[in-house]
Amino acid sequence: MISLRGLTKRFAGEARPAVDSLSIEVGTGETCVLIGPSGCGKTTTMRMVNRMIEPDAGTIEVAGRDVTHVDAIELRRSIGYVIQQIGLFPHMTIAENIATVPRLLGWDAVRISERVDELLDLVAMDPGAYRGRFPRELSGGQRQRVGVARALAADPPVMLMDEPFGAIDPITRAKLQEEFLSIQQRIRKTIVFVTHDIDEAVRMGDRIAIMRAGRLVQYDTPEAILARPADSFVEEFVGSDRVLKRLSLLTVGAYVETDGQIAPAVRVLASTTLREALTMMLVNDVDAVAVADAAGRVTGRVTLACIRAAIRVHDGDPAPTSRSGGIANVRATGG
């Protein structure tokens, strides 16, 4: 869906390029997270995709079309854009803000109204309660939801998100991340997402591009980067707790033992992450937890040994075998 080849940008007076011969491919429906230290070129890269910054060299293709040969205004209307500062128009109602691009595209009033209500429902805001309000009447988290809805208004195939949750308190931020992941599972947009937070990158990205001084250092799935950092810079950047970060990507449902032994008293859902399950074991001083399905039925258990095996398999060891004889299912790490 998005192909960047040899992308380069130099700013006047700077000794080195802001982006230096960057090449990455982002598949349809994938979220690519750009991350790295301040000044690494991640935001510049994202802003070149919709030509808010013009590249000096290289090509940018979106759905097979070279965007450098497309009218810049037309291009921007076809790409959703969400920023940290949100940028809602204060003199417009929420409905009017969301309708900005459809109105510019010439949609009729009925179609616009239906789309506004559909998007407010999508971001968990009751249209009857919110469409007539103004941005000043909303909380920071609500304004950010409206920003996402506005970016989705014309149903663009591609979205650019520049630290969209960076200015929000940690609790609201975690909730918005969860809600957006849920939305993305349904709408499957192709997203370029900029953040400075490695935990957010691991949680939000299908693939992560780690940049340094304008160059790409490693581009892979979160699991692969955490398991096999390309060099000492990446290893230091992802943090000393990378084992725990990896466990947060795996759910206990893939590591259930069904050997008929008595299930432990402490229960978790199959959708619980291994990191959360490990926390439950430590808090309750146990070496196993029961696993229940959505209906509350216990299907087996997960043990400390299972968690150790999950860590090893992501380091390249053979896949663990459950005591019931099956092979534990783990998410593909790419490579």
Short mmCIF file of C-alpha atoms in Angstrom, two decimals:
data_model
loop_
_atom_site.label_atom_id
_atom_site.label_comp_id
_atom_site.label_asym_id
_atom_site.label_seq_id
_atom_site.Cartn_x
_atom_site.Cartn_y
_atom_site.Cartn_z
CA MET A 1 0.00 0.00 0.00
CA ILE A 2 2.80 2.46 0.93
CA SER A 3 6.24 2.17 -0.59
CA LEU A 4 9.11 4.52 0.28
CA ARG A 5 12.26 4.02 -1.76
CA GLY A 6 15.46 5.96 -1.26
CA LEU A 7 13.56 8.76 0.44
CA THR A 8 15.84 11.67 1.29
CA LYS A 9 15.32 15.15 2.74
CA ARG A 10 17.90 17.82 3.49
CA PHE A 11 17.17 21.08 5.27
CA ALA A 12 19.24 24.18 4.60
CA GLY A 13 22.06 24.72 7.06
CA GLU A 14 22.03 21.14 8.35
CA ALA A 15 25.22 19.08 8.07
CA ARG A 16 23.43 15.80 7.41
CA PRO A 17 20.11 14.80 5.80
CA ALA A 18 17.06 14.76 8.06
CA VAL A 19 16.06 11.56 6.22
CA ASP A 20 18.77 9.63 4.43
CA SER A 21 17.90 7.10 1.68
CA LEU A 22 15.00 5.54 3.63
CA SER A 23 13.26 2.53 2.10
CA ILE A 24 10.30 0.73 3.72
CA GLU A 25 7.15 -1.06 2.59
CA VAL A 26 3.87 -0.90 4.52
CA GLY A 27 1.28 -3.53 3.63
CA THR A 28 -2.42 -2.88 3.18
CA GLY A 29 -4.14 -2.69 6.56
CA GLU A 30 -0.86 -2.58 8.49
CA THR A 31 0.20 -0.06 11.10
CA CYS A 32 3.82 1.00 10.69
CA VAL A 33 5.23 2.84 13.68
CA LEU A 34 8.15 5.22 13.13
CA ILE A 35 10.23 5.69 16.28
CA GLY A 36 13.65 6.88 17.34
CA PRO A 37 15.43 9.62 19.30
CA SER A 38 14.49 13.29 18.81
CA GLY A 39 15.73 14.52 15.45
CA CYS A 40 15.95 11.04 13.91
CA GLY A 41 13.66 11.97 11.00
CA LYS A 42 10.48 10.10 11.92
CA THR A 43 8.07 13.05 11.70
CA THR A 44 9.78 14.38 8.57
CA THR A 45 9.31 10.96 6.96
CA MET A 46 5.62 10.84 7.83
CA ARG A 47 5.00 14.40 6.58
CA MET A 48 6.61 13.56 3.23
CA VAL A 49 3.96 10.89 2.65
CA ASN A 50 1.26 13.56 2.21
CA ARG A 51 3.80 16.12 0.91
CA MET A 52 3.48 18.55 3.77
CA ILE A 53 7.25 18.32 3.34
CA GLU A 54 8.56 17.77 -0.17
CA PRO A 55 11.26 15.10 -0.58
CA ASP A 56 14.57 15.94 -2.24
CA ALA A 57 15.08 12.45 -3.64
CA GLY A 58 13.45 9.04 -3.75
CA THR A 59 9.90 7.90 -4.48
CA ILE A 60 6.70 7.67 -2.46
CA GLU A 61 3.99 5.36 -3.74
CA VAL A 62 0.54 4.95 -2.19
CA ALA A 63 -1.56 2.16 -3.69
CA GLY A 64 0.83 2.04 -6.64
CA ARG A 65 0.54 5.76 -7.37
CA ASP A 66 3.57 8.05 -7.18
CA VAL A 67 2.26 10.82 -4.94
CA THR A 68 4.89 13.30 -6.11
CA HIS A 69 2.94 13.47 -9.39
CA VAL A 70 -0.40 14.15 -7.69
CA ASP A 71 -1.83 17.55 -6.78
CA ALA A 72 -0.80 18.10 -3.15
CA ILE A 73 -4.21 19.36 -2.01
CA GLU A 74 -6.01 16.44 -3.65
CA LEU A 75 -3.51 14.09 -2.03
CA ARG A 76 -4.04 15.48 1.47
CA ARG A 77 -7.80 15.18 1.16
CA SER A 78 -7.36 11.47 0.41
CA ILE A 79 -5.16 10.78 3.46
CA GLY A 80 -6.40 10.99 7.05
CA TYR A 81 -4.20 13.02 9.39
CA VAL A 82 -4.24 13.01 13.19
CA ILE A 83 -1.85 15.15 15.24
CA GLN A 84 -1.02 15.48 18.92
CA GLN A 85 -2.48 18.99 19.15
CA ILE A 86 -5.71 17.67 17.54
CA GLY A 87 -6.32 20.95 15.66
CA LEU A 88 -10.10 21.10 15.88
CA PHE A 89 -11.65 24.35 14.67
CA PRO A 90 -12.87 26.06 17.88
CA HIS A 91 -15.69 28.02 16.17
CA MET A 92 -17.18 24.87 14.62
CA THR A 93 -19.37 22.25 16.26
CA ILE A 94 -18.15 18.68 16.55
CA ALA A 95 -20.33 17.68 13.60
CA GLU A 96 -18.94 20.53 11.49
CA ASN A 97 -15.37 19.59 12.40
CA ILE A 98 -15.86 15.98 11.37
CA ALA A 99 -17.58 17.09 8.15
CA THR A 100 -14.67 19.29 7.01
CA VAL A 101 -13.21 17.04 4.29
CA PRO A 102 -16.51 15.54 3.03
CA ARG A 103 -17.81 19.09 2.64
CA LEU A 104 -14.72 20.06 0.62
CA LEU A 105 -15.25 16.95 -1.52
CA GLY A 106 -18.80 18.05 -2.33
CA TRP A 107 -20.78 15.44 -0.42
CA ASP A 108 -24.49 16.24 0.00
CA ALA A 109 -25.87 17.21 3.41
CA VAL A 110 -27.68 13.93 4.07
CA ARG A 111 -24.61 11.83 3.32
CA ILE A 112 -22.46 14.07 5.52
CA SER A 113 -24.90 13.90 8.42
CA GLU A 114 -25.09 10.12 8.25
CA ARG A 115 -21.32 9.86 8.11
CA VAL A 116 -20.87 12.14 11.13
CA ASP A 117 -23.25 10.02 13.20
CA GLU A 118 -21.59 6.81 12.03
CA LEU A 119 -18.14 8.06 13.05
CA LEU A 120 -19.25 9.40 16.42
CA ASP A 121 -20.68 5.96 17.14
CA LEU A 122 -17.41 4.40 15.99
CA VAL A 123 -15.37 6.46 18.49
CA ALA A 124 -17.88 5.79 21.30
CA MET A 125 -19.45 9.26 21.43
CA ASP A 126 -23.26 9.47 21.33
CA PRO A 127 -24.18 11.60 18.28
CA GLY A 128 -27.22 13.04 20.01
CA ALA A 129 -25.11 14.24 22.90
CA TYR A 130 -22.00 15.46 21.07
CA ARG A 131 -22.63 16.51 17.46
CA GLY A 132 -23.81 20.02 18.47
CA ARG A 133 -21.10 20.70 21.07
CA PHE A 134 -17.98 22.78 20.57
CA PRO A 135 -14.39 21.55 21.18
CA ARG A 136 -14.06 23.69 24.34
CA GLU A 137 -16.87 21.65 25.90
CA LEU A 138 -14.98 18.35 25.58
CA SER A 139 -12.22 16.70 27.57
CA GLY A 140 -8.80 16.12 26.02
CA GLY A 141 -9.61 12.47 25.37
CA GLN A 142 -12.93 13.35 23.74
CA ARG A 143 -11.28 15.94 21.50
CA GLN A 144 -8.74 13.34 20.42
CA ARG A 145 -11.57 10.95 19.54
CA VAL A 146 -13.13 13.67 17.41
CA GLY A 147 -9.74 14.19 15.74
CA VAL A 148 -9.67 10.51 14.80
CA ALA A 149 -13.26 10.68 13.54
CA ARG A 150 -12.44 13.72 11.40
CA ALA A 151 -9.44 11.92 9.89
CA LEU A 152 -11.70 8.99 8.96
CA ALA A 153 -14.53 11.12 7.58
CA ALA A 154 -13.90 10.60 3.85
CA ASP A 155 -12.95 6.93 4.42
CA PRO A 156 -9.31 7.37 3.37
CA PRO A 157 -7.30 4.20 2.71
CA VAL A 158 -4.25 5.72 4.47
CA MET A 159 -3.92 7.52 7.81
CA LEU A 160 -0.98 9.44 9.22
CA MET A 161 -0.85 9.77 13.02
CA ASP A 162 1.73 12.08 14.60
CA GLU A 163 2.00 11.24 18.32
CA PRO A 164 -1.83 11.32 18.49
CA PHE A 165 -2.02 10.33 22.17
CA GLY A 166 1.12 12.08 23.39
CA ALA A 167 -0.55 15.04 25.14
CA ILE A 168 -3.02 12.94 27.14
CA ASP A 169 -2.70 11.61 30.68
CA PRO A 170 -1.47 7.99 30.96
CA ILE A 171 -4.82 6.45 31.94
CA THR A 172 -6.76 8.13 29.13
CA ARG A 173 -3.91 7.39 26.73
CA ALA A 174 -4.03 3.66 27.47
CA LYS A 175 -7.80 3.66 27.01
CA LEU A 176 -7.57 5.50 23.68
CA GLN A 177 -4.87 3.11 22.46
CA GLU A 178 -7.12 0.16 23.30
CA GLU A 179 -10.12 1.78 21.62
CA PHE A 180 -8.15 2.63 18.50
CA LEU A 181 -6.79 -0.91 18.22
CA SER A 182 -10.38 -2.15 18.41
CA ILE A 183 -11.43 0.29 15.68
CA GLN A 184 -8.47 -0.69 13.51
CA GLN A 185 -9.43 -4.36 13.73
CA ARG A 186 -12.72 -3.41 12.07
CA ILE A 187 -11.68 -0.80 9.52
CA ARG A 188 -8.13 -2.02 8.64
CA LYS A 189 -6.65 1.27 7.45
CA THR A 190 -3.02 1.48 6.37
CA ILE A 191 -1.38 3.66 9.02
CA VAL A 192 1.93 5.42 9.51
CA PHE A 193 2.14 6.20 13.22
CA VAL A 194 4.85 8.37 14.81
CA THR A 195 5.70 8.05 18.50
CA HIS A 196 8.66 8.52 20.84
CA ASP A 197 7.32 5.87 23.26
CA ILE A 198 8.61 2.32 22.68
CA ASP A 199 5.79 0.80 24.76
CA GLU A 200 3.24 2.54 22.54
CA ALA A 201 5.13 1.39 19.44
CA VAL A 202 5.10 -2.23 20.61
CA ARG A 203 1.40 -2.04 21.42
CA MET A 204 0.19 -0.22 18.31
CA GLY A 205 2.45 -1.41 15.51
CA ASP A 206 2.28 -4.39 13.18
CA ARG A 207 5.79 -3.31 12.20
CA ILE A 208 8.20 -0.87 13.81
CA ALA A 209 10.79 1.23 11.96
CA ILE A 210 13.54 2.30 14.35
CA MET A 211 15.43 5.31 13.02
CA ARG A 212 18.65 7.01 14.01
CA ALA A 213 20.16 10.17 12.50
CA GLY A 214 17.86 9.97 9.48
CA ARG A 215 18.62 6.35 8.66
CA LEU A 216 16.66 3.14 9.17
CA VAL A 217 18.31 0.88 11.76
CA GLN A 218 15.76 -1.94 11.99
CA TYR A 219 12.34 -2.60 10.46
CA ASP A 220 10.42 -5.63 11.69
CA THR A 221 7.54 -6.84 13.82
CA PRO A 222 7.51 -5.83 17.49
CA GLU A 223 8.23 -9.43 18.52
CA ALA A 224 11.22 -9.76 16.24
CA ILE A 225 12.73 -6.46 17.32
CA LEU A 226 12.33 -7.30 21.00
CA ALA A 227 13.69 -10.81 20.52
CA ARG A 228 16.50 -9.97 18.12
CA PRO A 229 17.63 -6.31 18.25
CA ALA A 230 19.73 -5.49 15.19
CA ASP A 231 22.53 -3.86 17.19
CA SER A 232 23.45 -2.36 20.56
CA PHE A 233 21.61 0.88 19.74
CA VAL A 234 18.31 -0.93 19.20
CA GLU A 235 18.89 -3.11 22.26
CA GLU A 236 19.42 -0.04 24.43
CA PHE A 237 16.54 1.83 22.80
CA VAL A 238 13.93 -0.87 23.42
CA GLY A 239 14.97 -1.11 27.06
CA SER A 240 16.25 -3.64 29.55
CA ASP A 241 12.70 -4.92 30.15
CA ARG A 242 12.29 -6.17 26.59
CA VAL A 243 11.44 -9.68 27.83
CA LEU A 244 8.42 -8.27 29.65
CA LYS A 245 7.47 -6.23 26.58
CA ARG A 246 7.53 -9.42 24.52
CA LEU A 247 5.26 -11.18 27.03
CA SER A 248 2.76 -8.32 26.64
CA LEU A 249 2.35 -9.33 22.96
CA LEU A 250 1.37 -12.95 23.68
CA THR A 251 -1.93 -14.16 25.12
CA VAL A 252 -2.33 -17.05 27.53
CA GLY A 253 -4.83 -18.77 25.22
CA ALA A 254 -1.94 -19.93 23.02
CA TYR A 255 -0.17 -21.63 25.95
CA VAL A 256 -2.98 -23.46 27.75
CA GLU A 257 -2.18 -26.85 29.32
CA THR A 258 -5.14 -29.24 29.25
CA ASP A 259 -3.77 -32.26 31.11
CA GLY A 260 -6.78 -32.75 33.40
CA GLN A 261 -5.07 -31.63 36.61
CA ILE A 262 -7.01 -29.51 39.10
CA ALA A 263 -7.20 -25.92 37.89
CA PRO A 264 -5.61 -23.27 40.13
CA ALA A 265 -7.89 -20.96 42.10
CA VAL A 266 -6.64 -17.80 40.39
CA ARG A 267 -8.28 -17.28 37.01
CA VAL A 268 -7.49 -15.21 33.92
CA LEU A 269 -9.21 -14.94 30.55
CA ALA A 270 -7.72 -16.54 27.46
CA SER A 271 -7.23 -13.02 26.07
CA THR A 272 -5.01 -12.01 29.01
CA THR A 273 -1.39 -11.35 28.08
CA LEU A 274 1.38 -13.54 29.44
CA ARG A 275 2.81 -10.46 31.15
CA GLU A 276 -0.47 -9.93 33.01
CA ALA A 277 -0.64 -13.64 33.87
CA LEU A 278 2.91 -13.51 35.25
CA THR A 279 1.92 -10.52 37.38
CA MET A 280 -1.06 -12.47 38.74
CA MET A 281 1.22 -15.37 39.65
CA LEU A 282 3.67 -13.10 41.48
CA VAL A 283 0.95 -11.17 43.31
CA ASN A 284 -0.80 -14.36 44.44
CA ASP A 285 2.42 -16.34 45.06
CA VAL A 286 1.41 -19.19 42.73
CA ASP A 287 3.14 -20.89 39.82
CA ALA A 288 0.01 -21.39 37.68
CA VAL A 289 -3.29 -19.69 36.85
CA ALA A 290 -6.49 -21.15 35.46
CA VAL A 291 -7.56 -20.00 32.00
CA ALA A 292 -11.23 -19.31 31.33
CA ASP A 293 -13.05 -18.60 28.06
CA ALA A 294 -15.41 -15.66 27.48
CA ALA A 295 -18.27 -17.64 29.06
CA GLY A 296 -16.25 -18.24 32.23
CA ARG A 297 -15.58 -21.92 31.58
CA VAL A 298 -12.12 -23.09 32.66
CA THR A 299 -10.28 -24.58 29.69
CA GLY A 300 -6.94 -25.36 31.34
CA ARG A 301 -4.08 -23.56 32.99
CA VAL A 302 -0.90 -21.61 32.25
CA THR A 303 2.24 -22.14 34.31
CA LEU A 304 5.53 -20.38 34.89
CA ALA A 305 7.11 -23.13 32.78
CA CYS A 306 4.80 -22.16 29.90
CA ILE A 307 5.92 -18.54 30.18
CA ARG A 308 9.59 -19.54 30.19
CA ALA A 309 8.92 -21.65 27.07
CA ALA A 310 7.23 -18.67 25.38
CA ILE A 311 10.33 -16.58 25.97
CA ARG A 312 12.61 -19.29 24.59
CA VAL A 313 10.60 -19.87 21.41
CA HIS A 314 10.85 -16.19 20.56
CA ASP A 315 14.60 -16.47 20.92
CA GLY A 316 14.63 -19.16 18.23
CA ASP A 317 14.22 -22.36 20.26
CA PRO A 318 11.72 -25.02 19.09
CA ALA A 319 8.07 -24.30 19.79
CA PRO A 320 6.86 -25.57 23.18
CA THR A 321 4.63 -28.62 23.30
CA SER A 322 1.64 -28.61 25.66
CA ARG A 323 1.10 -31.54 28.00
CA SER A 324 -1.99 -32.46 26.03
CA GLY A 325 0.27 -33.16 23.04
CA GLY A 326 -0.46 -30.07 20.93
CA ILE A 327 1.96 -27.44 19.76
CA ALA A 328 1.52 -24.09 21.43
CA ASN A 329 0.46 -21.45 18.94
CA VAL A 330 2.60 -18.34 18.87
CA ARG A 331 2.20 -15.17 16.81
CA ALA A 332 4.53 -15.09 13.79
CA THR A 333 7.62 -12.98 14.32
CA GLY A 334 8.41 -12.22 10.71
CA GLY A 335 12.01 -11.52 9.89
#
